[in-house]
Coordinates of N, CA and C and ligand atoms in Angstrom, one line a residue:
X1 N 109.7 -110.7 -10.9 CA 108.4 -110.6 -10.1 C 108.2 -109.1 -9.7
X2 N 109.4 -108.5 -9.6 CA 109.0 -106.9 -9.4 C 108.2 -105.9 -10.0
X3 N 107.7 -106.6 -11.0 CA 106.8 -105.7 -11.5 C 105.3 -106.1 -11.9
X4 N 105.1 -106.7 -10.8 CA 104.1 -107.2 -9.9 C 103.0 -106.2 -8.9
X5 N 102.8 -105.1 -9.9 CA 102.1 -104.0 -9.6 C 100.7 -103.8 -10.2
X6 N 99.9 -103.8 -9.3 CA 98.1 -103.5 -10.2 C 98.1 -102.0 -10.2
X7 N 98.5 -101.5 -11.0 CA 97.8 -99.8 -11.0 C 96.2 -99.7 -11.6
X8 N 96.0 -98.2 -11.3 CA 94.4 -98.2 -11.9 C 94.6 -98.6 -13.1
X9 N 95.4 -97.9 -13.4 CA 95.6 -98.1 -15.2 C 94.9 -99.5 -15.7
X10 N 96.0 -100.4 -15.2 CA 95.5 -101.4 -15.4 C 93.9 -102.1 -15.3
X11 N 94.0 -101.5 -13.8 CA 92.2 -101.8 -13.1 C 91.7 -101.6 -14.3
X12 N 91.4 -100.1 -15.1 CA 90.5 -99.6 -15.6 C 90.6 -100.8 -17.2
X13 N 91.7 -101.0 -18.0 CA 91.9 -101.5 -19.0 C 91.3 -103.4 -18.6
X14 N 91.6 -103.8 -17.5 CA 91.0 -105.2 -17.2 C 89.2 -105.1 -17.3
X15 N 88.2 -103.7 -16.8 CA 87.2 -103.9 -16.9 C 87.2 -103.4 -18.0
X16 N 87.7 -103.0 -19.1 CA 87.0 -102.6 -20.2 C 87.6 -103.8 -20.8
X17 N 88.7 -105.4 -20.7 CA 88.3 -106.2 -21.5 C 87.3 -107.0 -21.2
X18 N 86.8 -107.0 -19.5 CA 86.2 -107.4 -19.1 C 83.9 -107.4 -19.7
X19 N 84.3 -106.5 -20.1 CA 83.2 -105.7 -21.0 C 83.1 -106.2 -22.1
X20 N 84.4 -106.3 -22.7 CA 84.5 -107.0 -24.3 C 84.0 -108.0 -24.6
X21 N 84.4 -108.7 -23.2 CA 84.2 -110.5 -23.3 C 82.6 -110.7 -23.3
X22 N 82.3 -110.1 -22.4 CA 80.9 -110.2 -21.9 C 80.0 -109.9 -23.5
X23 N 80.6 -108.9 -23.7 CA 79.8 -108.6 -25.6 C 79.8 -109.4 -26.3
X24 N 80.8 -110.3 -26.5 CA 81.2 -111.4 -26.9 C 80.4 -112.5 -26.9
X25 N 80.1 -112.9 -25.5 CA 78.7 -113.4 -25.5 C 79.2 -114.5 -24.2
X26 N 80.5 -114.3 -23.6 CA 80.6 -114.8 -21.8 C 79.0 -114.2 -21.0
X27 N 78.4 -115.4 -20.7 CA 77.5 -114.7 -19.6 C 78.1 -115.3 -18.1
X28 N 79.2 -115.9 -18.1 CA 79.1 -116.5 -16.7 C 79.7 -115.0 -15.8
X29 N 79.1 -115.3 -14.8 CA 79.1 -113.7 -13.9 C 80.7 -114.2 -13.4
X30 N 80.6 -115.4 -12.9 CA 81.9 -115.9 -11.8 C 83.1 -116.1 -12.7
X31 N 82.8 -116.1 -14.1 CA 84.4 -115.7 -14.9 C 84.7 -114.7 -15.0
X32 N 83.8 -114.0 -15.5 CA 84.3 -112.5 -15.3 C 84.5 -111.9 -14.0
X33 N 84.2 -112.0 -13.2 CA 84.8 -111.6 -12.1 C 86.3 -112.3 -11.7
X34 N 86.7 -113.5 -11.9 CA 88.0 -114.8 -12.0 C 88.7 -113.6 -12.8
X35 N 88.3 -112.8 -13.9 CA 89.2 -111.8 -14.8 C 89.2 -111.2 -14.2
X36 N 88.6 -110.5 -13.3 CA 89.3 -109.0 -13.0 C 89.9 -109.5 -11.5
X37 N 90.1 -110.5 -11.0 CA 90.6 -110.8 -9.9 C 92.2 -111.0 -10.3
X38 N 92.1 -111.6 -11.7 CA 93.5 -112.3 -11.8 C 94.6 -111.2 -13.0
X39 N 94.8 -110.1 -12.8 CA 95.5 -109.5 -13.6 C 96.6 -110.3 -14.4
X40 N 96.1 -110.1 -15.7 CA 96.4 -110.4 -16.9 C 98.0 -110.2 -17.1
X41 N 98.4 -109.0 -17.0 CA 99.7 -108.7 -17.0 C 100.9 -109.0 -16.3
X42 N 100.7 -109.6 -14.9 CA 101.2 -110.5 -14.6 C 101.8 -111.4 -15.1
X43 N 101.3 -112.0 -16.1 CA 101.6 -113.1 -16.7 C 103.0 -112.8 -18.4
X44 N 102.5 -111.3 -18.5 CA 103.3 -111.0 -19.5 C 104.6 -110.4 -18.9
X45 N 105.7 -110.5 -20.4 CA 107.1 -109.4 -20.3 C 106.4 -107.8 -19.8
X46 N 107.3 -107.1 -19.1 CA 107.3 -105.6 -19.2 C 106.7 -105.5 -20.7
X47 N 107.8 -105.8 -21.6 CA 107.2 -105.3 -22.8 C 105.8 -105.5 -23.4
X48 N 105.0 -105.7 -23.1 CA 103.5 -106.2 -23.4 C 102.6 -105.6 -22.5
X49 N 103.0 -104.8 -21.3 CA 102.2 -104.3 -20.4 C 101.5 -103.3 -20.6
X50 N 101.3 -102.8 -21.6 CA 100.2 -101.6 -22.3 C 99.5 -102.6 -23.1
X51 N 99.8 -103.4 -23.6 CA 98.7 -104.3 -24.3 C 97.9 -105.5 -23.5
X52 N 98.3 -106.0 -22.4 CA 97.8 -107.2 -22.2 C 96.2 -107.4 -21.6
X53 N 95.8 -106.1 -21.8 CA 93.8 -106.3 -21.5 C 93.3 -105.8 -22.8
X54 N 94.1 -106.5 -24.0 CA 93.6 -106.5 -25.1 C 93.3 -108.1 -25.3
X55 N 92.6 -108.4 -26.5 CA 92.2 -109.5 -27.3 C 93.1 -110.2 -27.8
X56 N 94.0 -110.3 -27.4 CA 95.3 -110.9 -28.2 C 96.3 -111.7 -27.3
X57 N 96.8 -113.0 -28.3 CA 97.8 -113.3 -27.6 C 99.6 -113.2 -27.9
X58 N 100.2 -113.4 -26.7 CA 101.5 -112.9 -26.9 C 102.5 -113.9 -26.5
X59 N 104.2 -113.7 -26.9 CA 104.6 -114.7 -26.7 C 105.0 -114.9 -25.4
X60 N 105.5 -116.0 -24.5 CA 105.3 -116.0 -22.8 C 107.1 -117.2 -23.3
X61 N 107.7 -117.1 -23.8 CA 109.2 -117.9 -24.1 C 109.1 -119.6 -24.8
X62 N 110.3 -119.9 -25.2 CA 110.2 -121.3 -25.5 C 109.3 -121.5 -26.7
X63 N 108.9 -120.6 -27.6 CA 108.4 -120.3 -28.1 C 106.7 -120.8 -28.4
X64 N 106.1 -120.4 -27.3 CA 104.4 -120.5 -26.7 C 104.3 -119.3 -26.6
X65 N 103.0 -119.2 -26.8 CA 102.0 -118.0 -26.5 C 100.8 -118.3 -25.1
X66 N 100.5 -117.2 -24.7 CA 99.4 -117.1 -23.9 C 98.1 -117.1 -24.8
X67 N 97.1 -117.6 -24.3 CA 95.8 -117.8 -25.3 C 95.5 -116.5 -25.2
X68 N 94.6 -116.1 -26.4 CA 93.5 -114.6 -26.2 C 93.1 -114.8 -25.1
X69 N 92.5 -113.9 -24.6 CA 91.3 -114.1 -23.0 C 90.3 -114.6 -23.3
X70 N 89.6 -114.5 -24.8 CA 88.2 -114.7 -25.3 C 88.6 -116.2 -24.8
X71 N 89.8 -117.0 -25.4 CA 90.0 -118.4 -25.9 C 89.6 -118.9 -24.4
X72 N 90.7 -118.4 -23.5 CA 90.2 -118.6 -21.5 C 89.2 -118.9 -21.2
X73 N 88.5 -117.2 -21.7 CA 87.0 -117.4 -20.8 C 86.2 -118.4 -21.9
X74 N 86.1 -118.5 -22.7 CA 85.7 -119.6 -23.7 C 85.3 -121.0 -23.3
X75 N 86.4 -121.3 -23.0 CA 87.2 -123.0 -22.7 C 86.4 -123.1 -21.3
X76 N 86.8 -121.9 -20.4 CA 86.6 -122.1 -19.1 C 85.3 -122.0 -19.0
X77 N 84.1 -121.8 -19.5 CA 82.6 -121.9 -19.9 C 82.6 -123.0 -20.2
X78 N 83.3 -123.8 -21.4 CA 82.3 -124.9 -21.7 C 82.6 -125.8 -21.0
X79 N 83.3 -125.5 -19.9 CA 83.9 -126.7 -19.0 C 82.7 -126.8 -17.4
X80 N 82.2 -125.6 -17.2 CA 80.8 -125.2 -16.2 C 81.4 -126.3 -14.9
X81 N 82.1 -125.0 -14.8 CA 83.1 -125.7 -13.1 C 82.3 -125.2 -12.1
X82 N 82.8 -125.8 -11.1 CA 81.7 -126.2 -9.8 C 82.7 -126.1 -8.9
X83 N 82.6 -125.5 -7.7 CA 83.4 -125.9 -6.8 C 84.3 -126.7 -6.5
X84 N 85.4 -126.8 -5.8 CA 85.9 -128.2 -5.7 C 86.0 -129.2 -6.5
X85 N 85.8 -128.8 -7.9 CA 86.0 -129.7 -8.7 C 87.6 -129.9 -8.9
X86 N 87.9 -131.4 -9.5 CA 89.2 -131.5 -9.6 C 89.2 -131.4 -11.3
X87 N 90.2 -130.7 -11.6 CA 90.7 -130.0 -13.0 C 92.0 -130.7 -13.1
X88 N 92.1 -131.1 -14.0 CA 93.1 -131.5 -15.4 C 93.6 -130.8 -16.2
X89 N 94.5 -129.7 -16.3 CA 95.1 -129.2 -17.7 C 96.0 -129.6 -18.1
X90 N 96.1 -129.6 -19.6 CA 97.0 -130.2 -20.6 C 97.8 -128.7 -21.1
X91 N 99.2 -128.2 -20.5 CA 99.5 -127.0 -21.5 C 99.7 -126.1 -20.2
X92 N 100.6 -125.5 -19.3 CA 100.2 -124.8 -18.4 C 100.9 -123.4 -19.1
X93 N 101.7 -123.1 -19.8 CA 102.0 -122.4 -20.3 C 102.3 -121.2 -19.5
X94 N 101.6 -119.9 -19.4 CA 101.6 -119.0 -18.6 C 101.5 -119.3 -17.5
X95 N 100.1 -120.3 -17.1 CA 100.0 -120.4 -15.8 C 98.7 -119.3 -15.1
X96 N 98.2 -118.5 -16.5 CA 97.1 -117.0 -16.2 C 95.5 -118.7 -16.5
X97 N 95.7 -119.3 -17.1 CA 94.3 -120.2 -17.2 C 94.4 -120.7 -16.2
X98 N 95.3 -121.2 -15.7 CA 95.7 -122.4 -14.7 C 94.5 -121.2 -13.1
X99 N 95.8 -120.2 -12.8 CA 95.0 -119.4 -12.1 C 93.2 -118.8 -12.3
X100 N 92.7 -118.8 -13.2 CA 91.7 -118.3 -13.4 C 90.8 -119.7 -13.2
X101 N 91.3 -120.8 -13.3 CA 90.3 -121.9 -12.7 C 90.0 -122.1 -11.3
X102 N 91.5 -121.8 -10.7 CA 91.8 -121.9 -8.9 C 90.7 -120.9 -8.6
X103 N 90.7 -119.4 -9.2 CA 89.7 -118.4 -9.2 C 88.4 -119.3 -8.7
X104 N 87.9 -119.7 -9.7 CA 86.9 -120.3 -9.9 C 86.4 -121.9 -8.3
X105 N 87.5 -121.7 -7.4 CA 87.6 -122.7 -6.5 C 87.5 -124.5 -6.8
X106 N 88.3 -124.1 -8.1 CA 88.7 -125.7 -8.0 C 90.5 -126.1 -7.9
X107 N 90.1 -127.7 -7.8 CA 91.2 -127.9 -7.7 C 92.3 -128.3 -8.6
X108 N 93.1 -127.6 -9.5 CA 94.2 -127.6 -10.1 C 95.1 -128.8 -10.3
X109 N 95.2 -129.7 -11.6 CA 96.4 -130.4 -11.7 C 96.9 -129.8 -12.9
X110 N 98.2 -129.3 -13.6 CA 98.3 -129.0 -14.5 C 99.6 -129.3 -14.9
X111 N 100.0 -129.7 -16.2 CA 101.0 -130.2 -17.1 C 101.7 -129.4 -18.0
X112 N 103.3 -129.1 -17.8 CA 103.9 -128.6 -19.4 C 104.6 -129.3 -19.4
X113 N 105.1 -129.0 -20.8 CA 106.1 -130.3 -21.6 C 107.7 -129.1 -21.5
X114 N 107.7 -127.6 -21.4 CA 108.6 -126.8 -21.2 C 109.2 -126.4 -19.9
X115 N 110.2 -127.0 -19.4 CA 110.6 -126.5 -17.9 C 110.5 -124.9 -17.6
X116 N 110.8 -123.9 -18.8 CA 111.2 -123.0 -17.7 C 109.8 -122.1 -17.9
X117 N 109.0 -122.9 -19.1 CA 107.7 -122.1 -18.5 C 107.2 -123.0 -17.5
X118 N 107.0 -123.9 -17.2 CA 106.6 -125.1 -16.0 C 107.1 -124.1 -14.4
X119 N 108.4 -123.8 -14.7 CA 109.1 -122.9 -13.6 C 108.4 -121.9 -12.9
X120 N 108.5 -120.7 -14.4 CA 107.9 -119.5 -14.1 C 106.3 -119.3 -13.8
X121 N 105.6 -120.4 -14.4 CA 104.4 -120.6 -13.9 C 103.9 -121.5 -12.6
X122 N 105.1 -121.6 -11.7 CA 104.9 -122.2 -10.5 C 105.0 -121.1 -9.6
X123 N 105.8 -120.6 -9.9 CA 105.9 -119.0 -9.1 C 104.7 -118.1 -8.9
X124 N 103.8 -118.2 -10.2 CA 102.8 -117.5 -9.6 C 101.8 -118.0 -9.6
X125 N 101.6 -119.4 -8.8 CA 100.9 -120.4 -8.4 C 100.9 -119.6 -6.8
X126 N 102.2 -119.8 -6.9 CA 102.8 -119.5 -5.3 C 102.2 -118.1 -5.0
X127 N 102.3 -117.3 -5.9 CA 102.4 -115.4 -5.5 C 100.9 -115.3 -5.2
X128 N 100.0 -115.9 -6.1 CA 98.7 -116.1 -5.5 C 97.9 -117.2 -4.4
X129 N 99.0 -118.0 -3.5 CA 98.9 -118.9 -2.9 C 97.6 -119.8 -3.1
X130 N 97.4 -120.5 -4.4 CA 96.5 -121.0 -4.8 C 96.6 -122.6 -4.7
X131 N 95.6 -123.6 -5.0 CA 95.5 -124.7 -4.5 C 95.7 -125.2 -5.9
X132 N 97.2 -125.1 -6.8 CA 97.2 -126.2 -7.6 C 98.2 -127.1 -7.7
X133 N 98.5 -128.0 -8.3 CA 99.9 -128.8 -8.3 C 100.3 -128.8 -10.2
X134 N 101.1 -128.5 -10.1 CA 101.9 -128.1 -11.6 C 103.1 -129.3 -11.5
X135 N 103.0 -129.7 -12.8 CA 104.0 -130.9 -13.3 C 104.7 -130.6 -14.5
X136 N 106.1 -131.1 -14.5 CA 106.7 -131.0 -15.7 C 106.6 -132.2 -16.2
X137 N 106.0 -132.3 -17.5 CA 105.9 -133.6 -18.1 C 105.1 -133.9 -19.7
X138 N 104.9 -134.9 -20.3 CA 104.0 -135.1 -21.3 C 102.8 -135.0 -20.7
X139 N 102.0 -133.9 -21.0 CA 100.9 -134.2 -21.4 C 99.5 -135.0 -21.8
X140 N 100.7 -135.5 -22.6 CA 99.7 -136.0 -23.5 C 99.0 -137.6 -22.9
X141 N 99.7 -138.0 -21.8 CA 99.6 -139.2 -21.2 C 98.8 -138.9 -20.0
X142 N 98.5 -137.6 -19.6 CA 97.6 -136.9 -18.8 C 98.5 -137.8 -17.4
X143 N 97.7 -137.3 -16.1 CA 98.3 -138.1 -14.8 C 97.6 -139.0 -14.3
X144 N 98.2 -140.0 -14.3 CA 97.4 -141.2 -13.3 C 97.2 -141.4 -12.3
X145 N 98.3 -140.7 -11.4 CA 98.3 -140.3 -10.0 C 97.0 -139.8 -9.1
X146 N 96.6 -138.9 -10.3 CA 95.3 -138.3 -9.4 C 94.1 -138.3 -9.7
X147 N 94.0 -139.4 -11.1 CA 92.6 -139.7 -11.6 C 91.9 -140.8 -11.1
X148 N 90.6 -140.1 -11.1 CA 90.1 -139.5 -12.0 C 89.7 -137.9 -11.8
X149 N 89.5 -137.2 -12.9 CA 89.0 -135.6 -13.0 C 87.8 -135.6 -13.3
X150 N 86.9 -134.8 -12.5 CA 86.1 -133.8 -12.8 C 85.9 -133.4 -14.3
X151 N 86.9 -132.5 -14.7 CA 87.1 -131.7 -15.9 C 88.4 -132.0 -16.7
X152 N 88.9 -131.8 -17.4 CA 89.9 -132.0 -18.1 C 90.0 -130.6 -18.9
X153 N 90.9 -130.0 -19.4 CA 91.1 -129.0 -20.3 C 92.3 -128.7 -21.1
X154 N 92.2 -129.2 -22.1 CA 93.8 -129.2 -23.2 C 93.3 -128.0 -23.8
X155 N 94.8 -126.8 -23.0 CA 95.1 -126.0 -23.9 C 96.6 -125.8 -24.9
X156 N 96.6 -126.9 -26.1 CA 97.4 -126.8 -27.0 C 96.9 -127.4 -28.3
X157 N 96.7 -127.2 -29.3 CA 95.7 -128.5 -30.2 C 96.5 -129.9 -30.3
X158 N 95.4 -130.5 -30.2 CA 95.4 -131.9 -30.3 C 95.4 -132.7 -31.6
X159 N 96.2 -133.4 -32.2 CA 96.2 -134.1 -33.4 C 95.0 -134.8 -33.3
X160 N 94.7 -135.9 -32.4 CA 93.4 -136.4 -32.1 C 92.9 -136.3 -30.9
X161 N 91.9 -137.2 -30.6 CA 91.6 -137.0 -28.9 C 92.4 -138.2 -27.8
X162 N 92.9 -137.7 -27.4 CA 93.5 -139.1 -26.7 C 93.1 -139.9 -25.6
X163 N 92.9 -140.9 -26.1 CA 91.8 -142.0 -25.3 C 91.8 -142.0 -23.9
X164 N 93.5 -141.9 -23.6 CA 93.9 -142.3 -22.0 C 93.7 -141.1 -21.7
X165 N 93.3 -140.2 -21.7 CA 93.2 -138.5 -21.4 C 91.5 -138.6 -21.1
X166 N 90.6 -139.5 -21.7 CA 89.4 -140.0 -21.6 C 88.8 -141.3 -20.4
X167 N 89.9 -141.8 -20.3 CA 89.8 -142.7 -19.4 C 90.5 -141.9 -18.0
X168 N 90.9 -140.7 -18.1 CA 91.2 -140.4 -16.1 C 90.1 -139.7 -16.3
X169 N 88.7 -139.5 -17.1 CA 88.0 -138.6 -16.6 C 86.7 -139.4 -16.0
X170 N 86.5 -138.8 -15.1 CA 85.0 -139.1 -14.5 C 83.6 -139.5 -15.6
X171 N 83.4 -140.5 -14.8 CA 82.0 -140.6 -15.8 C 81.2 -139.3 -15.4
X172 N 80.3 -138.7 -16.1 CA 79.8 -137.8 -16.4 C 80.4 -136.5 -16.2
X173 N 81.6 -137.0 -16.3 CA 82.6 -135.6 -16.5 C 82.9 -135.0 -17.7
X174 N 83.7 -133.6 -18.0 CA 83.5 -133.2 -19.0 C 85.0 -132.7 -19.5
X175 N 85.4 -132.9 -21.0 CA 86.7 -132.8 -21.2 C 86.6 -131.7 -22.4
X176 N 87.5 -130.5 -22.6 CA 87.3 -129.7 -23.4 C 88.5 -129.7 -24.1
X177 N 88.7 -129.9 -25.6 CA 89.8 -130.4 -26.3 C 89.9 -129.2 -28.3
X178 N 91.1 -128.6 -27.8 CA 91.0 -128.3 -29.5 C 91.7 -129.3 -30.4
X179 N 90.8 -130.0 -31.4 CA 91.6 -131.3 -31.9 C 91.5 -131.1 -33.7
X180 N 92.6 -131.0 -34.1 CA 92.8 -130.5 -35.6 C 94.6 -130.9 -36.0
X181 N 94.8 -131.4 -37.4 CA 96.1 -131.5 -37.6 C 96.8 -130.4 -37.9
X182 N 96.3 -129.5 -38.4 CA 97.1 -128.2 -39.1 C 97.1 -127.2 -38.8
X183 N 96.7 -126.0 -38.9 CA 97.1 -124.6 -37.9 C 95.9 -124.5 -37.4
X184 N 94.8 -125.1 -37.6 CA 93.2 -124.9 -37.1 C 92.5 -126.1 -36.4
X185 N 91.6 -126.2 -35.2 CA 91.3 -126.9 -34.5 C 89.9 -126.5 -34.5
X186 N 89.2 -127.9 -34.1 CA 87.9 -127.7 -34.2 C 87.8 -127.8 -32.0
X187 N 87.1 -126.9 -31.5 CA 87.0 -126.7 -30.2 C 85.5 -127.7 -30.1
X188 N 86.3 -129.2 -29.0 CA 85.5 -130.2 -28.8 C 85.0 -130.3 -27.2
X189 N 83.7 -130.3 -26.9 CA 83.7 -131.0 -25.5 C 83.2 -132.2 -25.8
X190 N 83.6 -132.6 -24.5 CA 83.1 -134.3 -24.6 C 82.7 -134.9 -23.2
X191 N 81.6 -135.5 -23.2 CA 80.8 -135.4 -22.2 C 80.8 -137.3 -22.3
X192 N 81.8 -137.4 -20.8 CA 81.9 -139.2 -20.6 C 80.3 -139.7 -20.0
X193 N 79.8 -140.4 -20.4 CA 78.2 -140.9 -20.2 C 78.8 -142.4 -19.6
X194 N 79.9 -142.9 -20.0 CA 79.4 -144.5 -19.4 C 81.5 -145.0 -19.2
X195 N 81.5 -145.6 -18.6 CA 83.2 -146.5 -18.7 C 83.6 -146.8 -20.3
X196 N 82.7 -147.3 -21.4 CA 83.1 -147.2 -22.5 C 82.5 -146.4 -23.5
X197 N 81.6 -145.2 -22.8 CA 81.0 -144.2 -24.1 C 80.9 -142.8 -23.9
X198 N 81.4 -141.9 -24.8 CA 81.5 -140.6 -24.9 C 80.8 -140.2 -25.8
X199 N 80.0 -138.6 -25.3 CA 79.6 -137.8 -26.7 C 80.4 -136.7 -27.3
X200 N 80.3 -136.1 -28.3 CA 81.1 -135.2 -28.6 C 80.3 -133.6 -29.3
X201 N 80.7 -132.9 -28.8 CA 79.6 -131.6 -29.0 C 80.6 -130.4 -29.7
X202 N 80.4 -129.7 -31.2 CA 81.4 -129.1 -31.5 C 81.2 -127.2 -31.6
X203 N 82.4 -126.6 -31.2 CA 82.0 -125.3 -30.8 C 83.0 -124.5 -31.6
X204 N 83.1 -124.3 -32.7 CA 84.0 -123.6 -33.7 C 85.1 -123.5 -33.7
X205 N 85.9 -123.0 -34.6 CA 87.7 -123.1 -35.2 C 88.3 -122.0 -34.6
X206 N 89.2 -122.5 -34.0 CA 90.5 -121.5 -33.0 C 91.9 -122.4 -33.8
X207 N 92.7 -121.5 -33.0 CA 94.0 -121.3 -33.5 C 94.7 -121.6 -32.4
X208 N 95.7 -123.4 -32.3 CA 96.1 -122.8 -30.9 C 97.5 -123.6 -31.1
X209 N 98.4 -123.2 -30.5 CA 99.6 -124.0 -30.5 C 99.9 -125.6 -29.8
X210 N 100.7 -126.4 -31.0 CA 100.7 -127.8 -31.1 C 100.8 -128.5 -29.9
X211 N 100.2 -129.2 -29.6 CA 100.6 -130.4 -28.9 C 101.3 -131.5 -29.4
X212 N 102.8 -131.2 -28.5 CA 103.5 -131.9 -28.9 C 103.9 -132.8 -27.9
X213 N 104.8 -134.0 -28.4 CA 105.2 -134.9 -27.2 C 106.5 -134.5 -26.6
X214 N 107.1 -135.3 -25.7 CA 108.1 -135.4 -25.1 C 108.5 -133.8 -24.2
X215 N 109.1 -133.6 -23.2 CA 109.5 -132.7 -22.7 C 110.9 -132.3 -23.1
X216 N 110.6 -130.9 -23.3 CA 111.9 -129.3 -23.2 C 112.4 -128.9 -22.0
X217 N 113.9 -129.7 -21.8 CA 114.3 -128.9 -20.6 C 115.3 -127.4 -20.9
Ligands
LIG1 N1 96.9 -122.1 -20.8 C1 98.1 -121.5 -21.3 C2 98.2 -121.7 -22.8 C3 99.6 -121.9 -23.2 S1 99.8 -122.4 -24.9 C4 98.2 -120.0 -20.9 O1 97.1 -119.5 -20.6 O2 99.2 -119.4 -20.9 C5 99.8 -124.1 -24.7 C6 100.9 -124.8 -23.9 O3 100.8 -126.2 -24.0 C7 102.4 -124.4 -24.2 O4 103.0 -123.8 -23.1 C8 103.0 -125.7 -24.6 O5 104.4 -125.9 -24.3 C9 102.1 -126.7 -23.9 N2 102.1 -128.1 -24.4 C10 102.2 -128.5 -25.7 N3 102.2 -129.9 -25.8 C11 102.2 -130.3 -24.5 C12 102.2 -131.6 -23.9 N4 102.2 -132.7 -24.6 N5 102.2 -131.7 -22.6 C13 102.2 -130.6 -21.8 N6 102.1 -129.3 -22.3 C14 102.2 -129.2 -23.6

């Protein structure tokens, strides 16, 4: 954690990705601002700290990556959080999405299937004294404990959509899902309308690492 430093440097390199995204075609004012609040680098090795207010993602151990920022601010749009909303994530990985939603003043439940990224991304749950609760566990069975959600957001691709991951969400809640068998996913929201009916709305091909079952200690 010692190297837990915002220089300008950095400042200056976060608003010029912050600029990128916005080109890109982010109009939400309150994510981009959630970006420049939540330094990026943080989340990465020393060795990646000249690059990490680039477009790109890197590896964070256990062999996962952090999403692009685009993929972040992306997901975190089509999800159109609201205060106090209660959030579901599938995938905490870093733990930089996880934070960028707390940003946004909701309330955090979030899932890895890897302990010691589960670990290290509890730490800077903590370093930004943020309101979420992180679990080591499958995923894929989402938590029952605290459903139903607001929002849902799986960031790992999805072989299919998983029903019971549909059932802790709120009727007219909204669940944002990359669901594809092979190295490409089709980026799905799905908007719960009734106790037995959902729509499905599709928003182009990303690249994201598997969702897989069982936990990595
Ligand atoms: N939001 C993360 C993205 C990490 S990549 C970030 O910004 O850093 C996706 C993560 O999903 C990986 O850490 C992977 O271990 C996790 N994952 C994959 N399958 C899972 C499952 N079934 N349950 C919980 N986490 C899972």
């Amino acid at each position: 954690m010692e190297h837990l430093k915002d220089t300008f440097k950095h400042k200056g390199r976060r608003r010029q990705l912050i600029q990128e995204l916005a080109e890109m075609g982010i109009q939400d004012e309150r994510i981009l601002n959630a970006f420049d609040a939540i330094p990026r680098h943080y989340f990465l090795d020393l060795a990646f700290d000249e690059q990490a207010y680039t477009n790109m993602a890197f590896q964070i151990g256990s062999g996962q990556t952090i999403s692009h920022p685009y993929t972040v601010a992306f997901q975190t749009e089509l999800l159109q959080i609201q205060k106090s909303q209660r959030i579901l994530e599938i995938g905490t990985g870093s733990g930089f999405q996880t934070c960028i939603l707390c940003a946004l003043g909701a309330k955090v439940f979030s899932i890895e299937r890897h302990q010691p990224l589960h670990t290290k991304a509890k730490r800077m749950i903590e370093f930004f004294s943020f309101n979420a609760s992180l679990f080591f566990g499958d995923g894929y069975k989402g938590n029952r404990v605290y459903a139903p959600y607001d929002r849902i957001l799986v960031t790992c691709g999805a072989p299919d959509i998983p029903i019971v991951l549909i059932e802790q969400l709120k009727v007219g809640g909204l669940m944002v899902i990359p669901v594809g068998e092979g190295a490409e996913q089709k980026m799905l929201r799905i908007h719960k309308s009734s106790d037995t009916d959902y729509s499905t709305e599709e928003f182009g091909t990303f690249k994201f690492v598997p969702m897989l079952e069982r936990t990595v200690k």
